[in-house]
Short mmCIF file of C-alpha atoms in Angstrom, two decimals:
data_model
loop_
_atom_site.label_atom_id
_atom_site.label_comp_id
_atom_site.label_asym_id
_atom_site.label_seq_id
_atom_site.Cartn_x
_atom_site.Cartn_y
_atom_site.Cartn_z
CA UNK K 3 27.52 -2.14 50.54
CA UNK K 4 26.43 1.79 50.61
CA UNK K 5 24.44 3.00 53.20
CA UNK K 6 23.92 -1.05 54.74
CA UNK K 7 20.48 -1.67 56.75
CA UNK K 8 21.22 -2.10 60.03
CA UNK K 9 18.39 -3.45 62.93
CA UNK K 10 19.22 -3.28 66.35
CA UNK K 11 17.45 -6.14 67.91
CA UNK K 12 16.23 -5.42 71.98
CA UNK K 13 14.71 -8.70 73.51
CA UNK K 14 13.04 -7.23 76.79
CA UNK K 15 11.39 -8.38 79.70
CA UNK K 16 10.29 -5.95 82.51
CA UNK K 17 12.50 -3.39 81.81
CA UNK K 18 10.21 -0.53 81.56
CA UNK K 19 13.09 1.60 83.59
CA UNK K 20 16.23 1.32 80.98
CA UNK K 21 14.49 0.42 77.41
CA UNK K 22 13.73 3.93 76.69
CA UNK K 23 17.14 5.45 77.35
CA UNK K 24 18.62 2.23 75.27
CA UNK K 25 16.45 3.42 72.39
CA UNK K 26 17.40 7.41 72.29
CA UNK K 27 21.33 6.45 72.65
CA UNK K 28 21.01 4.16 69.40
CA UNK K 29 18.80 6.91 67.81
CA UNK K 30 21.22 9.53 68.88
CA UNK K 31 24.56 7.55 67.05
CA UNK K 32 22.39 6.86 64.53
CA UNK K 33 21.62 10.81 64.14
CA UNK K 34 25.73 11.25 65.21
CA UNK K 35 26.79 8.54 62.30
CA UNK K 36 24.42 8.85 59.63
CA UNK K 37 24.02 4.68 60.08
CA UNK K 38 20.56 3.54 58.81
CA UNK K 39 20.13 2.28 62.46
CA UNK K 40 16.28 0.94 63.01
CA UNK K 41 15.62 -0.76 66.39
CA UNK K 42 13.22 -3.32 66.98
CA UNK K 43 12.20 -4.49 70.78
CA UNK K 44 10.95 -7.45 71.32
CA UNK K 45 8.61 -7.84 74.21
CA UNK K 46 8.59 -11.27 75.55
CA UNK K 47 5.91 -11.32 77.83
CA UNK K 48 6.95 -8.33 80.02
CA UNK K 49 4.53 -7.99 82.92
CA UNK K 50 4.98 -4.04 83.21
CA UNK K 51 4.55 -1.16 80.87
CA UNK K 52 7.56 -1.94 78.83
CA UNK K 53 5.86 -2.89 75.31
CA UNK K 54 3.93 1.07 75.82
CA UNK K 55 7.19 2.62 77.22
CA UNK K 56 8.84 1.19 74.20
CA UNK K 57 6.16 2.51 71.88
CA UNK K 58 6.50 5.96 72.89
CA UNK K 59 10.36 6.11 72.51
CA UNK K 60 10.28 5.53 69.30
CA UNK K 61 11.28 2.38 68.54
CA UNK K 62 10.94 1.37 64.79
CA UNK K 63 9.01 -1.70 65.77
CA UNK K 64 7.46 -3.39 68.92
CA UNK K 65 7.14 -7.19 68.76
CA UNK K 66 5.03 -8.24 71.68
CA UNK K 67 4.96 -11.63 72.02
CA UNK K 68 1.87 -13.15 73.73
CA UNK K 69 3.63 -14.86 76.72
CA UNK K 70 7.57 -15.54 77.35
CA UNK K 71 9.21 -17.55 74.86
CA UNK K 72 12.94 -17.49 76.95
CA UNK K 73 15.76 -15.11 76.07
CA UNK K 74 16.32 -17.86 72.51
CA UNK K 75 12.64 -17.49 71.69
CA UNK K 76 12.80 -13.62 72.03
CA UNK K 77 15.88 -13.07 70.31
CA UNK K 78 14.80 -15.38 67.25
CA UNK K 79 12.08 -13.22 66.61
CA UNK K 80 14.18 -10.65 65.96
CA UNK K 81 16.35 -12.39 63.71
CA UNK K 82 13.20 -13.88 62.13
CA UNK K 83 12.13 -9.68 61.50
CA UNK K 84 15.67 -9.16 60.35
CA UNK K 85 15.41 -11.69 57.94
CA UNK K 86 12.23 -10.85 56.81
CA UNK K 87 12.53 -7.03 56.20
CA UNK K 88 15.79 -7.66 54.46
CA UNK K 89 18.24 -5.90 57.34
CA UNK K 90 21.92 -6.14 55.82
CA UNK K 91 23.22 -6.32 59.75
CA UNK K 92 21.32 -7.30 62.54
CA UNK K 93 22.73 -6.25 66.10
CA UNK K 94 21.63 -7.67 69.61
CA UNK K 95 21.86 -5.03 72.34
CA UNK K 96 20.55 -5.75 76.24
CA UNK K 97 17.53 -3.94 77.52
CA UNK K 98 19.33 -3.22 80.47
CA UNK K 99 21.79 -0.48 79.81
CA UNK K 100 24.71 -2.80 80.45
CA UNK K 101 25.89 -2.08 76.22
CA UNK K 102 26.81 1.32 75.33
CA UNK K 103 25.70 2.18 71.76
CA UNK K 104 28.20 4.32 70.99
CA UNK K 105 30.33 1.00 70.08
CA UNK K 106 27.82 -0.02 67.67
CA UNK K 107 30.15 1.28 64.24
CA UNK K 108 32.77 -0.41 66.14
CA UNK K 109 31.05 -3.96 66.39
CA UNK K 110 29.40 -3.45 62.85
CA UNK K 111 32.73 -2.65 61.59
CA UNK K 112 34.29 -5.89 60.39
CA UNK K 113 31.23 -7.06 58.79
CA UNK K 114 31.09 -4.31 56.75
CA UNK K 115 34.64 -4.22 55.71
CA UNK K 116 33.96 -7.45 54.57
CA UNK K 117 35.92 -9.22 57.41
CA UNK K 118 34.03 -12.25 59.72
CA UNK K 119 30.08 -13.13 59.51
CA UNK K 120 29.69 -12.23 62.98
CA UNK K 121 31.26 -10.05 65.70
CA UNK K 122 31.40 -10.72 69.65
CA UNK K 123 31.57 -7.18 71.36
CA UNK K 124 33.75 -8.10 74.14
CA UNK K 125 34.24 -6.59 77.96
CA UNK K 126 37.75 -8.25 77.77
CA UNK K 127 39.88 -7.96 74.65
CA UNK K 128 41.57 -4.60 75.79
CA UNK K 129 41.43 -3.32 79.37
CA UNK K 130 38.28 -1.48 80.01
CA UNK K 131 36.63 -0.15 83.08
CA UNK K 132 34.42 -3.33 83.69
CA UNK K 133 35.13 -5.70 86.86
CA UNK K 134 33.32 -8.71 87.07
CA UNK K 135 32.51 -11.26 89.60
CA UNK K 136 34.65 -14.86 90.78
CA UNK K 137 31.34 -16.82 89.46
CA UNK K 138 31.67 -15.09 86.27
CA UNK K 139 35.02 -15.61 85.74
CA UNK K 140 34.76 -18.85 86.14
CA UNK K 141 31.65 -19.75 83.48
CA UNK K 142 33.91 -17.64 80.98
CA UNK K 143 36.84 -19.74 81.88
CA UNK K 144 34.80 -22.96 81.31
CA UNK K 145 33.10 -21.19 78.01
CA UNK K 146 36.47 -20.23 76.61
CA UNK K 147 37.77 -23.58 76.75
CA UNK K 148 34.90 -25.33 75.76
CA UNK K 149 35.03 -22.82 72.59
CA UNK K 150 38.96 -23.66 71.93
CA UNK K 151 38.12 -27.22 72.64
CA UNK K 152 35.57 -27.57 69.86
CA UNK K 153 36.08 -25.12 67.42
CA UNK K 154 40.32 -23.87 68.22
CA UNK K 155 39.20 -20.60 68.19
CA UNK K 156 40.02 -18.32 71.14
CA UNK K 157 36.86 -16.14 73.20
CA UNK K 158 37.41 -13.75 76.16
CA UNK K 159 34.16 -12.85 76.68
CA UNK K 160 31.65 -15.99 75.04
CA UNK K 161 28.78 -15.09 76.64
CA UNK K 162 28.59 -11.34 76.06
CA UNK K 163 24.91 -10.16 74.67
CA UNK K 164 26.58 -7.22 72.32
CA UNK K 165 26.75 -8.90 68.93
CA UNK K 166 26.48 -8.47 65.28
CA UNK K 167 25.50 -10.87 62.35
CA UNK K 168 25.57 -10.47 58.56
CA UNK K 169 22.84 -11.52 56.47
CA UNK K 170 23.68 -15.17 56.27
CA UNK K 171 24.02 -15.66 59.92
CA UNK K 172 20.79 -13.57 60.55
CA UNK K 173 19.43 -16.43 58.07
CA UNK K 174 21.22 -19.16 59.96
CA UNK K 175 19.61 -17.66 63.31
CA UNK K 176 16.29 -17.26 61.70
CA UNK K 177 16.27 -21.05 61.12
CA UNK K 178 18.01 -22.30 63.82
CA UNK K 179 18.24 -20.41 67.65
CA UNK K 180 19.05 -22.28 70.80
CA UNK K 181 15.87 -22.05 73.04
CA UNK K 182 18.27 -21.23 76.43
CA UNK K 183 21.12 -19.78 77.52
CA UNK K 184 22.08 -19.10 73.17
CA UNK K 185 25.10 -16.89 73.42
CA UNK K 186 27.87 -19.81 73.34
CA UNK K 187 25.96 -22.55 71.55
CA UNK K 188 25.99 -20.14 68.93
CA UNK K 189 29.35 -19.28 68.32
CA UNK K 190 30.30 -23.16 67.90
CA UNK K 191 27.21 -23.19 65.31
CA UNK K 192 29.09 -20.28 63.44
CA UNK K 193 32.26 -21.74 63.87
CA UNK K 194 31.07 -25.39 62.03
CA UNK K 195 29.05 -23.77 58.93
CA UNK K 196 32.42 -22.50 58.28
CA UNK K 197 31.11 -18.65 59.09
CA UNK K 198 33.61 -16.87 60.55
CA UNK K 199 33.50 -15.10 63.54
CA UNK K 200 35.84 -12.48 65.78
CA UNK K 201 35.51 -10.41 69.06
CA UNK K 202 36.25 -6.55 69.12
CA UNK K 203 36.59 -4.68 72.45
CA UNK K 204 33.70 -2.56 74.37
CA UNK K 205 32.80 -0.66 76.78
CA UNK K 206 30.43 -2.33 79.36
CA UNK K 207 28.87 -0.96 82.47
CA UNK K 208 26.65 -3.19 85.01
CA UNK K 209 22.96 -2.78 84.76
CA UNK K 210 20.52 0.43 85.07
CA UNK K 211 17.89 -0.87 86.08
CA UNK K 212 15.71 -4.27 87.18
CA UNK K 213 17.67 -7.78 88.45
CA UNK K 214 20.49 -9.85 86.10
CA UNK K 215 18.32 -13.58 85.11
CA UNK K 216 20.94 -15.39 86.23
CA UNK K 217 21.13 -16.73 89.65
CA UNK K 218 24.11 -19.23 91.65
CA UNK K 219 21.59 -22.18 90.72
CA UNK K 220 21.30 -21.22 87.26
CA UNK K 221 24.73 -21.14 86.50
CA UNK K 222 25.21 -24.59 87.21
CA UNK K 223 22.23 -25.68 84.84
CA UNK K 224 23.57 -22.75 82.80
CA UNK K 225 27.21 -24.65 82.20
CA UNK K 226 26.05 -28.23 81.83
CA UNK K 227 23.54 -27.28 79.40
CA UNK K 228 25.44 -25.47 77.21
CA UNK K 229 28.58 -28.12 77.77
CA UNK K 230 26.37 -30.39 76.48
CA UNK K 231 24.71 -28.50 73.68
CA UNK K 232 28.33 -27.64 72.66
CA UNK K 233 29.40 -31.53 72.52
CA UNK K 234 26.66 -32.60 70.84
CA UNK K 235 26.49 -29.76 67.99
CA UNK K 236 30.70 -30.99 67.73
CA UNK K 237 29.35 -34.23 66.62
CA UNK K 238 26.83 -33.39 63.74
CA UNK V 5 3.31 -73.21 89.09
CA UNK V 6 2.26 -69.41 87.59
CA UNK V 7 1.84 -66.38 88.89
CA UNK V 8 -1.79 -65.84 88.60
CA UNK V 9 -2.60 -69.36 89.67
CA UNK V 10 -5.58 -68.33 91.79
CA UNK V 11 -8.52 -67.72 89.95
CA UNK V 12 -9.44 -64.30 91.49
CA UNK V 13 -6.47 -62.76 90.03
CA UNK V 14 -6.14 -64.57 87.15
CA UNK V 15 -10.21 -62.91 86.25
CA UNK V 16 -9.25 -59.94 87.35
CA UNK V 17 -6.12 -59.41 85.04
CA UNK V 18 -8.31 -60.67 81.84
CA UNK V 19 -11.12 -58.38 83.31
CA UNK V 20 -8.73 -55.62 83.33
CA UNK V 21 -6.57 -55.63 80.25
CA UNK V 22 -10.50 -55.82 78.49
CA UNK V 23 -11.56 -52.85 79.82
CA UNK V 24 -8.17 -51.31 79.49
CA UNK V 25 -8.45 -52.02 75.50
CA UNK V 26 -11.81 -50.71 75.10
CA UNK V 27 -10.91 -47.73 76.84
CA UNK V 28 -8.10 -46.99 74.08
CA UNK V 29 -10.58 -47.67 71.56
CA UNK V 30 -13.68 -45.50 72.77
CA UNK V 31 -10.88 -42.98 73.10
CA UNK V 32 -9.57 -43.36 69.63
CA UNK V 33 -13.36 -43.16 68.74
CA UNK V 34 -14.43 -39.98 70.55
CA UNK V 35 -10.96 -38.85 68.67
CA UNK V 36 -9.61 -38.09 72.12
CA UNK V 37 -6.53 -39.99 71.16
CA UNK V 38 -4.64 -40.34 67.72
CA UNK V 39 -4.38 -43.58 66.42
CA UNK V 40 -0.75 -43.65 66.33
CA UNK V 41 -0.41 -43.35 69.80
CA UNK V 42 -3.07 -46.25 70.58
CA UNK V 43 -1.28 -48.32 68.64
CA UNK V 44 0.90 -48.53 71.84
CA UNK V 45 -1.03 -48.74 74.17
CA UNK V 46 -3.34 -51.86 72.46
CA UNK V 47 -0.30 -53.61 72.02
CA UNK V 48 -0.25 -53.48 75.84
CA UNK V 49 -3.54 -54.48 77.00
CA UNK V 50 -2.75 -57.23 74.24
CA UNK V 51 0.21 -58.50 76.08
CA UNK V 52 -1.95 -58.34 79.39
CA UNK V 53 -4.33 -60.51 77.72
CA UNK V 54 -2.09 -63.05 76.99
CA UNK V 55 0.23 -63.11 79.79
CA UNK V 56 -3.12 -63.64 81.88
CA UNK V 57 -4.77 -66.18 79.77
CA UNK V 58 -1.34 -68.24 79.25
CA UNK V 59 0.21 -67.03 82.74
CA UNK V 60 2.78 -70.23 82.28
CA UNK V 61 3.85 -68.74 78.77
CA UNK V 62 5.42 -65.83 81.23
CA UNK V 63 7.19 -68.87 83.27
CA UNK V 64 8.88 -70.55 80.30
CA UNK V 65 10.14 -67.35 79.13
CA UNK V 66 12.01 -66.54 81.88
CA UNK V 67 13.00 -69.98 82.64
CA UNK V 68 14.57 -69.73 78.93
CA UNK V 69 16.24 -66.07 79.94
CA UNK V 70 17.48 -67.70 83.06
CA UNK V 71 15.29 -65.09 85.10
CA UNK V 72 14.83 -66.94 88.82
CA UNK V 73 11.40 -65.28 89.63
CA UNK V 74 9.18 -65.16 86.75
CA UNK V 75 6.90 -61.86 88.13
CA UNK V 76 10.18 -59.80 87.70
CA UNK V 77 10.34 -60.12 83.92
CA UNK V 78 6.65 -58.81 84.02
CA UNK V 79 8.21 -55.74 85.95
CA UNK V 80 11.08 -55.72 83.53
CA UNK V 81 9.10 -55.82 80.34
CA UNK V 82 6.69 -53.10 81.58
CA UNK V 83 9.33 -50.79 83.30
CA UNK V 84 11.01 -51.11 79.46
CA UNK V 85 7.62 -50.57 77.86
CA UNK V 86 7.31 -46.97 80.17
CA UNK V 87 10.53 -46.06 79.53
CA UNK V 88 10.43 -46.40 75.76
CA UNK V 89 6.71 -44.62 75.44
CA UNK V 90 8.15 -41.66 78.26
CA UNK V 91 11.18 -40.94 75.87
CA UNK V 92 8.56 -40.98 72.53
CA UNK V 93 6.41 -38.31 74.65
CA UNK V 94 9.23 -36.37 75.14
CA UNK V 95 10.53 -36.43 71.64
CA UNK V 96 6.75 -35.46 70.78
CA UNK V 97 6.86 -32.55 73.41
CA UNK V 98 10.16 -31.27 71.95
CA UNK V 99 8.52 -30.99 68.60
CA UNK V 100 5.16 -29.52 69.82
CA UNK V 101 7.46 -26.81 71.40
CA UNK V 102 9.24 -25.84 68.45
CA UNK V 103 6.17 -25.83 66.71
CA UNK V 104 4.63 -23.64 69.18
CA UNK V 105 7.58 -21.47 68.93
CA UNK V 106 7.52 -20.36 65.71
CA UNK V 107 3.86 -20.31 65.41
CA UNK V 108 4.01 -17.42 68.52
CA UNK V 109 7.04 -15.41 66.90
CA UNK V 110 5.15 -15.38 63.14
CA UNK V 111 2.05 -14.20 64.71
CA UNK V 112 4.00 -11.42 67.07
CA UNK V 113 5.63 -10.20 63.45
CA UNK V 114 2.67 -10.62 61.94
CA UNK V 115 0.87 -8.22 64.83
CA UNK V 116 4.04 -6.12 64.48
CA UNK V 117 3.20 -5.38 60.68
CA UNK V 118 -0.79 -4.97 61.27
CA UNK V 119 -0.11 -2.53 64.17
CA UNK V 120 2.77 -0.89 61.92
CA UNK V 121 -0.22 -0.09 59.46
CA UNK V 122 -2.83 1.56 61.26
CA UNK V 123 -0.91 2.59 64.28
CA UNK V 124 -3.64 5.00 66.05
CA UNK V 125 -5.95 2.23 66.63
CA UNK V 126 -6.69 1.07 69.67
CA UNK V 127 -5.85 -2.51 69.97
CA UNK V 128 -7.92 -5.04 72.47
CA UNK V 129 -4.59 -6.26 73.72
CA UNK V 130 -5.38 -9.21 76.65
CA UNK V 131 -2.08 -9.01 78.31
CA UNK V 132 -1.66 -5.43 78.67
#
């Protein structure tokens, strides 16, 4: 591959106060790299000025999807683009701030050397400055099983947002997305269309600004849901 | 004995399941509802018809199922009945979803691209 296409995908809603500092840190490694690094946010149905704010950052392209589709919908648009315009690598980055984009050519890495189909950027390989909370640690205790149960591949961090696909997983995702709640589902979907898959360390920070989606509640719909998702997709 | 063995009820039950079945069909008419869904639904008020025209028919059947009281197979076959036509629905709502999915993220691209072209345009955006 020279100079691969690579589309950093940005599903957003409400975050008018961190998109536009996401975008100018993946245009400045971009700039710092000389990676062909295009960005595309997609809106999905944002309620403040983030579509405009997103606009006049400079983001290659603004998808702004007429009402909210769910964090699967959103992100399956931007596959869908990827797959479309003919990116080489697609990347998935959170509005938030929470992914620094100076580890992009570190998550992009193994797929272009050639190496897995897909690449988890994970807070927990090595030690790095991030601390998270008991309920966390537990849903990646019960995701990390779940993974090594179905698939006998080992996760440390399943549900982490900062990922990377080649082009036949961007294909794969472009047909196929989970609606909710994606980021393990997906991994067992790699896993058993014999695409490989492998986690590289990160650097990971908690949020700028706005609130996380996930709430105590949640997490418990969050968990069976994707326990039975995973189960299910082991039998097909 | 039957269950509808005063006359009242047993007019009002054939009374019913009529109307109930021309309903469907005006429906179906007025194309307010698909065939294949009335199918369904006349196959109910057809059941209705007969269970209240030959109310013992109901009896001997659940004498032959060993069912004690003969009303509570009616409430079995029609809790069944709901059950199967709630599941269909939901299979149908699953698909309409998907459907409306994908129509929404081809038309967002599809906006993308048009907006991509002539950029200094004002759009007459609805949501914005």
């Amino acid at each position: 591959m020279n100079q691969p296409k690579v589309l950093v995908i940005i599903p957003a809603y409400n975050e008018e106060g961190s998109i536009a500092n996401v975008i100018r840190r993946i245009q400045a490694v971009a700039a710092d790299t000389g990676l062909h690094i295009d960005t595309v946010v997609v809106n999905d149905g944002s309620k403040d000025a983030t579509v405009r704010v997103a606009r006049a950052a400079g983001a290659t392209a603004v998808i702004d999807l007429p009402f909210n589709l769910g964090i699967g919908g959103a992100m399956q648009t931007g596959y869908l683009y990827a797959h479309k315009n003919q990116y080489d690598i697609a990347l998935q980055i959170d509005a938030d701030g929470q992914h620094n984009p100076h580890d992009i050519p570190t998550v992009i890495e193994p797929i272009l050397r050639g190496e897995s189909h897909f690449v988890v950027g994970s807070r927990y390989v090595e030690k790095t400055a991030y601390r998270s909370s008991a309920m966390r640690r537990i849903g990646m205790i019960f995701f990390s099983s779940l993974i090594r149960l179905v698939t006998k591949h080992t996760v440390k961090d399943p549900t982490s947002g900062f990922r990377a696909a080649d082009r036949r997983v961007i294909r794969m995702f472009a047909e196929y997305y989970p609606v909710d709640y994606p980021e393990v589902e997906v991994l067992v979907h790699i896993a058993r269309r014999g695409l490989t898959f492998q986690e590289v360390s990160v650097e990971m920070s908690e949020r700028q600004a706005g609130t996380s989606s996930i709430t105590p509640i949640k997490s418990a719909y969050y968990m069976i849901k994707v326990g039975l998702a995973v189960l299910i997709s082991a039998t097909r | 004995m039957t269950i509808f063995d005063t006359p009242i009820i047993y007019a009002l039950s054939i009374l019913f399941s009529l109307a109930f079945v021309w309903f469907v069909l005006s429906q179906v008419r007025k194309r307010k509802l698909r065939e294949q869904y009335s199918l369904m639904w006349l196959l109910l008020g057809l059941v209705i018809v007969v269970v209240s025209v030959r109310s013992h028919w109901l009896d001997s059947l659940a004498y032959l199922l060993g069912i004690y009281y003969a009303p509570s197979l009616l409430f079995l076959i029609a809790l069944l009945f709901v059950f199967a036509y709630l599941l269909h629905l939901t299979m149908v709502i699953s698909k309409l979803s998907d459907r409306v999915v994908r129509l929404t993220q081809e038309l967002a691209i599809y906006q993308q691209r048009e907006h991509a072209a002539q950029p200094h345009e004002k759009e007459t955006a609805l949501h914005e």
